């Protein structure tokens, strides 16, 4: 299954540039061969004047290629130094976890890949120039190579404009919270629906223990675990949730129906930070972090907190009637076959607490936030079924109690406890 590998590569910054440089090297090799064949064909036909013309054109292009080669690395250093300062400012203003948006940004990786590839290509093209300009003696004229370099320079300029636009958007809180929300909905779409209790899995006959480094459980290779469980006639249950911190010796898989086969521990990925790949609550965690930082005395930006509450309410509204609970993965296509892997996901109460508990505790200092949170509670209460109203009513009552205790004047209390989807206009 390539999905975990693809997600892990997206969290790296080296793969795309390295792959691009390898591709560019291959393209340059092909162009160099074509340039040599063109010169050989013209010399065999006695078209020495045409060869001389090609040499002259290539010599004119050499000046441009030399300029590109000497300026590109300086350009890369200046651009990405400024970018790192911008990312640092964004992480300080919003949350350190927004740095992953920069790391996973396709336009950022594409820009760096094309910049480095252009620099590498210019060096390779310069090695193809010969000192001898006699049309009867030259073996290759880097014409196609020079044209390719000019095309790469043009592509670099276009990507530079797109990259600057992307970096400016990263500095805007509305774009950041929108990106987080989009990622959260992608995870939601990939998460299987809870189908109800899957029945008795039988007694636990073994455990798979984590033997690697301590860290956050990032994701599991579902396809590999399902195949192993089917091959040995087992049912596996993932004990920690995605996003939990695990240490060596922690049981990570419970085995039902037989002995635990070897190699299952390698199907579980542990890293230094959480990712969106299979983590349903990570988006709410980031939105709550941004909102909390905005409400801190050092920042004091309740409007940003309101924007985070907008997205928290949006995400919870999408889950209002969705069955939540342990998801079961089967060994057949289309959801058919026997259950082979059971994985716990956050329940409704867990997600409501994650979205509102910490922000509610800080909402008393800003009527804008308390008014928006009350409107969010009212909207969600109108959407959820009866059995899911309890955590919302609990948070609503606690918010009202906190505001009544913190705000001394009755008129201010009444104002702060009036539901408003915009907070204060």
Coordinates of C-alpha atoms in Angstrom, one line a residue:
X1 CA 0.0 0.0 0.0
X2 CA 1.6 3.3 -1.1
X3 CA -0.6 5.7 0.9
X4 CA 1.5 5.7 4.1
X5 CA 4.7 6.0 2.0
X6 CA 3.3 8.9 0.0
X7 CA 2.2 10.7 3.2
X8 CA 5.6 10.3 4.7
X9 CA 7.4 11.6 1.6
X10 CA 5.1 14.6 1.7
X11 CA 6.4 15.4 5.2
X12 CA 9.9 15.5 3.9
X13 CA 11.6 18.4 2.0
X14 CA 14.3 16.5 0.2
X15 CA 12.5 14.0 -2.0
X16 CA 11.0 16.3 -4.6
X17 CA 14.2 18.3 -5.3
X18 CA 16.3 15.1 -5.5
X19 CA 13.8 13.5 -7.8
X20 CA 13.6 16.6 -10.0
X21 CA 17.4 16.8 -10.3
X22 CA 17.6 13.1 -11.3
X23 CA 15.0 13.7 -14.0
X24 CA 16.7 16.8 -15.2
X25 CA 20.0 14.9 -15.5
X26 CA 18.3 12.3 -17.6
X27 CA 16.7 14.9 -19.8
X28 CA 20.1 16.7 -20.2
X29 CA 21.7 13.4 -21.2
X30 CA 19.1 12.8 -23.9
X31 CA 19.4 16.4 -25.2
X32 CA 23.2 16.0 -25.3
X33 CA 22.8 12.9 -27.4
X34 CA 20.4 14.6 -29.8
X35 CA 22.8 17.6 -30.1
X36 CA 25.6 15.3 -31.0
X37 CA 23.5 13.4 -33.6
X38 CA 22.4 16.7 -35.2
X39 CA 26.0 17.8 -35.6
X40 CA 27.1 14.4 -36.9
X41 CA 24.2 14.4 -39.4
X42 CA 25.0 17.8 -40.7
X43 CA 28.7 17.0 -41.0
X44 CA 28.0 13.8 -43.0
X45 CA 25.9 15.8 -45.4
X46 CA 28.6 18.5 -45.7
X47 CA 26.4 21.2 -44.2
X48 CA 29.3 22.9 -42.5
X49 CA 27.8 26.4 -42.8
X50 CA 24.7 25.1 -40.9
X51 CA 27.1 23.7 -38.2
X52 CA 28.9 27.1 -38.0
X53 CA 25.5 28.8 -37.6
X54 CA 24.6 26.4 -34.8
X55 CA 28.0 27.1 -33.1
X56 CA 27.4 30.8 -33.3
X57 CA 23.9 30.5 -31.8
X58 CA 25.2 28.3 -29.0
X59 CA 28.0 30.7 -28.2
X60 CA 25.5 33.5 -27.8
X61 CA 23.4 31.3 -25.5
X62 CA 26.5 30.5 -23.5
X63 CA 26.5 34.0 -22.0
X64 CA 23.0 33.5 -20.7
X65 CA 23.7 30.0 -19.4
X66 CA 26.8 31.3 -17.6
X67 CA 24.8 34.1 -16.0
X68 CA 22.1 31.7 -14.9
X69 CA 24.6 29.4 -13.4
X70 CA 26.3 32.1 -11.3
X71 CA 23.1 33.8 -10.2
X72 CA 20.8 30.9 -9.4
X73 CA 22.3 29.7 -6.2
X74 CA 22.4 33.2 -4.8
X75 CA 18.8 33.7 -5.8
X76 CA 17.8 30.4 -4.1
X77 CA 19.6 31.4 -0.9
X78 CA 18.0 34.9 -0.7
X79 CA 14.5 33.6 -1.5
X80 CA 14.4 30.8 1.0
X81 CA 16.1 32.8 3.7
X82 CA 13.3 35.3 3.5
X83 CA 10.8 32.5 3.4
X84 CA 12.1 30.9 6.5
X85 CA 11.8 34.2 8.4
X86 CA 8.2 34.4 7.2
X87 CA 7.5 30.8 8.3
X88 CA 9.0 31.6 11.7
X89 CA 6.7 34.6 12.1
X90 CA 3.7 32.6 11.1
X91 CA 4.5 29.9 13.6
X92 CA 5.0 32.5 16.3
X93 CA 1.7 34.2 15.5
X94 CA -0.5 31.1 14.9
X95 CA 1.1 27.9 16.1
X96 CA 4.3 26.0 15.6
X97 CA 2.3 23.2 13.9
X98 CA 1.5 25.5 10.9
X99 CA 5.1 24.9 9.8
X100 CA 4.0 21.6 8.4
X101 CA 1.8 23.5 5.9
X102 CA 5.0 25.0 4.5
X103 CA 6.8 21.7 4.5
X104 CA 3.9 19.9 2.7
X105 CA 3.2 22.7 0.3
X106 CA 3.4 21.4 -3.3
X107 CA 4.3 24.9 -4.7
X108 CA 7.1 25.3 -2.2
X109 CA 8.7 21.9 -3.1
X110 CA 8.1 22.5 -6.8
X111 CA 9.8 25.9 -6.6
X112 CA 12.9 24.6 -4.8
X113 CA 13.0 21.6 -7.2
X114 CA 12.9 23.7 -10.3
X115 CA 15.4 26.2 -8.9
X116 CA 18.0 23.5 -8.0
X117 CA 17.3 21.7 -11.3
X118 CA 17.9 24.8 -13.3
X119 CA 21.2 25.4 -11.5
X120 CA 22.3 21.8 -12.1
X121 CA 21.2 21.9 -15.7
X122 CA 23.2 25.1 -16.3
X123 CA 26.4 23.5 -14.9
X124 CA 25.8 20.4 -17.1
X125 CA 25.3 22.5 -20.2
X126 CA 28.5 24.5 -19.6
X127 CA 30.4 21.2 -19.6
X128 CA 29.1 20.5 -23.1
X129 CA 30.7 23.6 -24.7
X130 CA 33.9 22.8 -26.7
X131 CA 36.8 25.2 -27.1
X132 CA 37.1 24.3 -30.8
X133 CA 34.7 26.2 -33.0
X134 CA 35.8 24.7 -36.4
X135 CA 32.5 23.3 -37.9
X136 CA 34.6 20.3 -39.3
X137 CA 36.0 19.4 -35.9
X138 CA 33.3 20.0 -33.3
X139 CA 31.5 16.9 -32.1
X140 CA 28.6 18.5 -30.3
X141 CA 26.9 21.9 -30.2
X142 CA 24.7 22.3 -27.0
X143 CA 21.8 23.9 -28.8
X144 CA 18.9 21.8 -27.4
X145 CA 20.6 21.9 -24.0
X146 CA 20.7 25.7 -24.1
X147 CA 17.1 25.9 -25.2
X148 CA 16.1 23.6 -22.3
X149 CA 18.0 25.8 -19.9
X150 CA 16.1 28.9 -21.1
X151 CA 12.8 27.1 -20.7
X152 CA 13.8 26.1 -17.1
X153 CA 14.6 29.7 -16.4
X154 CA 11.2 30.8 -17.6
X155 CA 9.6 28.1 -15.5
X156 CA 11.6 29.3 -12.5
X157 CA 10.3 32.8 -12.9
X158 CA 6.7 31.7 -13.1
X159 CA 7.1 29.4 -10.1
X160 CA 8.8 32.3 -8.2
X161 CA 5.6 34.4 -8.6
X162 CA 3.4 31.6 -7.5
X163 CA 5.7 30.9 -4.6
X164 CA 5.6 34.5 -3.4
X165 CA 1.8 34.4 -3.6
X166 CA 1.7 31.2 -1.6
X167 CA 4.0 32.6 1.1
X168 CA 1.9 35.7 1.4
X169 CA -1.2 33.5 1.8
X170 CA 0.6 31.6 4.6
X171 CA 0.8 34.8 6.6
X172 CA -3.0 35.2 6.5
X173 CA -4.8 33.4 9.3
X174 CA -7.9 32.9 7.1
X175 CA -5.9 30.9 4.6
X176 CA -4.1 28.9 7.4
X177 CA -7.4 27.8 9.1
X178 CA -8.9 27.0 5.7
X179 CA -6.0 24.7 4.8
X180 CA -6.3 23.0 8.2
X181 CA -10.0 22.5 7.7
X182 CA -9.6 21.1 4.2
X183 CA -7.0 18.6 5.4
X184 CA -9.4 17.6 8.2
X185 CA -12.2 16.9 5.8
X186 CA -9.8 14.8 3.6
X187 CA -9.1 12.6 6.6
X188 CA -12.8 12.4 7.4
X189 CA -13.6 11.3 3.8
X190 CA -11.0 8.5 4.1
X191 CA -12.1 7.3 7.5
X192 CA -14.4 4.3 7.3
X193 CA -17.9 4.6 8.8
X194 CA -18.6 3.0 12.2
X195 CA -20.8 0.1 11.5
X196 CA -21.9 -0.6 15.1
X197 CA -20.4 -3.2 17.4
X198 CA -18.6 -5.8 15.5
X199 CA -19.4 -8.6 17.9
X200 CA -17.1 -10.5 20.3
X201 CA -13.6 -10.6 18.9
X202 CA -12.8 -13.5 21.2
X203 CA -10.2 -13.7 23.9
X204 CA -6.9 -11.9 23.5
X205 CA -4.3 -14.5 22.6
X206 CA -1.3 -12.2 22.2
X207 CA 0.1 -8.8 21.9
X208 CA 2.5 -6.9 19.5
X209 CA 4.8 -4.7 21.5
X210 CA 6.4 -1.5 20.2
X211 CA 10.2 -2.0 20.0
X212 CA 11.2 1.2 18.2
X213 CA 11.9 4.7 19.4
X214 CA 9.4 6.6 21.6
X215 CA 7.2 9.0 19.7
X216 CA 3.7 9.8 18.4
X217 CA 1.7 7.1 16.6
X218 CA 1.4 8.6 13.2
X219 CA -0.4 6.0 11.2
X220 CA -0.7 2.3 10.5
X221 CA -0.4 0.3 7.2
X222 CA -3.9 -0.9 7.2
X223 CA -3.6 -3.0 4.0
X224 CA -0.5 -4.8 5.3
X225 CA -2.1 -5.6 8.7
X226 CA -5.3 -6.9 7.0
X227 CA -3.3 -9.1 4.7
X228 CA -1.3 -10.5 7.6
X229 CA -4.4 -11.1 9.7
X230 CA -6.2 -12.9 6.9
X231 CA -3.2 -15.1 6.1
X232 CA -3.0 -16.3 9.7
X233 CA -6.7 -16.3 10.5
X234 CA -6.5 -13.5 13.1
X235 CA -8.3 -10.4 14.2
X236 CA -6.1 -7.4 15.2
X237 CA -7.1 -4.5 17.3
X238 CA -5.0 -1.3 17.5
X239 CA -4.7 -0.4 21.2
X240 CA -3.4 3.2 21.2
X241 CA -5.2 5.8 19.1
X242 CA -3.5 7.6 16.2
X243 CA -1.8 10.6 17.8
X244 CA -1.0 8.9 21.1
X245 CA 2.5 9.0 22.4
X246 CA 4.0 5.5 22.8
X247 CA 7.2 4.3 24.4
X248 CA 9.2 1.1 23.9
X249 CA 7.4 -1.8 25.5
X250 CA 3.9 -0.4 24.9
X251 CA 1.5 -3.0 23.5
X252 CA 0.2 -1.6 20.2
X253 CA -1.8 -4.5 18.8
X254 CA -4.0 -7.0 20.5
X255 CA -4.2 -10.3 18.7
X256 CA -7.4 -12.4 18.7
X257 CA -7.5 -16.0 17.5
X258 CA -3.9 -17.1 17.5
X259 CA -0.3 -16.2 18.0
X260 CA 1.0 -12.9 16.8
X261 CA 3.1 -13.3 13.6
X262 CA 6.4 -11.7 13.3
X263 CA 6.8 -8.4 11.5
X264 CA 3.6 -6.7 12.5
X265 CA 5.3 -4.0 14.5
X266 CA 6.9 -2.6 11.3
X267 CA 3.4 -1.8 10.0
X268 CA 3.0 0.9 12.7
X269 CA 4.7 4.2 12.1
X270 CA 5.9 6.3 15.0
X271 CA 7.3 9.8 14.5
X272 CA 8.1 13.0 16.4
X273 CA 4.9 14.8 15.5
X274 CA 1.3 14.1 14.5
X275 CA 0.2 14.1 10.9
X276 CA -3.1 14.4 9.2
X277 CA -2.9 11.0 7.4
X278 CA -5.2 9.0 9.7
X279 CA -5.6 11.4 12.6
X280 CA -9.2 12.6 12.8
X281 CA -8.7 14.9 15.7
X282 CA -5.5 16.6 14.6
X283 CA -7.3 19.4 12.7
X284 CA -9.3 20.4 15.7
X285 CA -6.1 20.3 17.8
X286 CA -4.5 22.8 15.5
X287 CA -7.5 25.1 15.3
X288 CA -7.8 25.1 19.1
X289 CA -4.1 25.9 19.4
X290 CA -4.4 28.8 17.0
X291 CA -7.4 30.1 18.9
X292 CA -5.7 29.7 22.3
X293 CA -2.6 31.7 21.1
X294 CA -4.9 34.4 19.7
X295 CA -6.6 34.7 23.1
X296 CA -3.4 34.9 25.1
X297 CA -2.5 38.3 26.6
X298 CA 0.6 38.5 24.4
X299 CA -1.5 38.4 21.2
X300 CA -5.0 39.4 22.3
X301 CA -6.7 38.8 18.9
X302 CA -10.2 37.5 19.5
X303 CA -11.1 37.8 15.8
X304 CA -8.7 35.0 15.0
X305 CA -10.2 32.9 17.7
X306 CA -13.6 33.5 16.2
X307 CA -12.3 32.3 12.8
X308 CA -11.1 29.2 14.4
X309 CA -14.5 28.6 16.1
X310 CA -16.1 29.0 12.7
X311 CA -14.1 26.1 11.4
X312 CA -14.5 24.0 14.5
X313 CA -18.2 24.4 14.2
X314 CA -18.1 23.5 10.5
X315 CA -16.2 20.3 11.1
X316 CA -18.3 19.2 14.0
X317 CA -21.5 20.0 12.0
X318 CA -20.2 17.6 9.3
X319 CA -19.9 14.9 12.0
X320 CA -23.3 15.7 13.6
X321 CA -25.1 12.6 12.4
X322 CA -22.1 10.5 11.3
X323 CA -21.7 7.2 13.3
X324 CA -18.5 7.4 15.3
X325 CA -16.7 4.6 17.1
X326 CA -14.2 1.9 16.4
X327 CA -13.9 1.3 12.7
X328 CA -13.5 -2.2 11.3
X329 CA -11.4 -3.1 8.3
X330 CA -12.5 -6.3 6.4
X331 CA -10.5 -8.6 4.1
X332 CA -12.8 -8.3 1.1
X333 CA -13.6 -5.6 -1.4
X334 CA -16.4 -3.1 -0.9
X335 CA -16.6 -3.7 2.8
X336 CA -17.3 -7.4 2.5
X337 CA -15.5 -10.3 4.2
X338 CA -14.4 -10.9 7.7
X339 CA -13.2 -8.2 10.1
X340 CA -9.4 -8.3 10.4
X341 CA -8.5 -5.0 12.0
X342 CA -10.3 -2.9 14.5
X343 CA -9.1 0.7 15.2
X344 CA -10.5 3.2 17.7
X345 CA -11.2 6.7 16.6
X346 CA -12.3 9.7 18.7
X347 CA -16.0 9.7 19.6
X348 CA -18.4 12.6 19.5
X349 CA -17.7 13.7 23.1
X350 CA -14.0 13.5 22.5
X351 CA -14.2 15.8 19.5
X352 CA -16.5 18.3 21.1
X353 CA -14.2 18.5 24.1
X354 CA -11.2 18.9 21.9
X355 CA -12.8 21.7 19.9
X356 CA -14.3 23.7 22.8
X357 CA -12.9 22.9 26.2
X358 CA -9.8 25.0 26.2
X359 CA -11.2 27.9 24.2
X360 CA -14.2 28.0 26.5
X361 CA -11.9 28.5 29.5
X362 CA -10.4 31.6 27.8
X363 CA -13.6 33.0 26.3
X364 CA -14.6 35.1 29.4
X365 CA -12.1 37.8 28.6
X366 CA -13.7 38.5 25.2
X367 CA -17.5 38.9 24.6
X368 CA -16.8 38.4 20.9
X369 CA -15.6 34.9 21.5
X370 CA -18.3 34.0 24.0
X371 CA -21.0 35.2 21.7
X372 CA -19.6 33.2 18.7
X373 CA -19.2 30.1 20.9
X374 CA -22.8 30.3 22.1
X375 CA -24.0 30.6 18.5
X376 CA -21.9 27.6 17.6
X377 CA -23.4 25.5 20.4
X378 CA -26.9 26.6 19.3
X379 CA -26.2 25.6 15.6
X380 CA -24.8 22.2 16.6
X381 CA -27.7 21.5 19.0
X382 CA -30.1 22.1 16.1
X383 CA -28.2 19.5 14.0
X384 CA -27.2 16.6 16.3
X385 CA -29.6 13.8 17.4
X386 CA -30.8 13.7 21.0
X387 CA -28.1 11.3 22.2
X388 CA -25.4 13.8 21.2
X389 CA -26.7 16.9 22.9
X390 CA -25.2 16.2 26.3
X391 CA -21.6 17.4 25.7
X392 CA -22.8 20.5 23.9
X393 CA -25.2 21.4 26.7
X394 CA -22.5 20.8 29.2
X395 CA -20.0 23.1 27.5
X396 CA -22.8 25.7 27.0
X397 CA -23.7 25.7 30.7
X398 CA -20.1 25.9 31.8
X399 CA -19.5 28.9 29.5
X400 CA -22.5 30.7 30.8
X401 CA -21.4 30.0 34.4
X402 CA -17.9 31.3 33.7
X403 CA -19.1 34.5 32.1
X404 CA -21.5 35.1 35.0
X405 CA -18.6 34.8 37.4
X406 CA -16.1 36.8 35.5
X407 CA -18.2 39.7 34.3
X408 CA -19.5 41.9 37.2
X409 CA -21.9 44.2 35.3
X410 CA -25.3 42.7 34.4
X411 CA -25.5 44.6 31.1
X412 CA -22.1 43.3 30.1
X413 CA -23.1 39.8 31.0
X414 CA -26.2 40.0 29.0
X415 CA -24.2 41.3 26.0
X416 CA -21.5 38.5 26.3
X417 CA -24.2 35.8 26.6
X418 CA -26.1 36.8 23.4
X419 CA -25.4 34.3 20.6
X420 CA -23.9 35.9 17.5
X421 CA -22.3 34.0 14.6
X422 CA -20.0 36.9 13.9
X423 CA -19.1 37.5 17.5
X424 CA -19.5 41.2 17.4
X425 CA -20.5 42.2 13.9

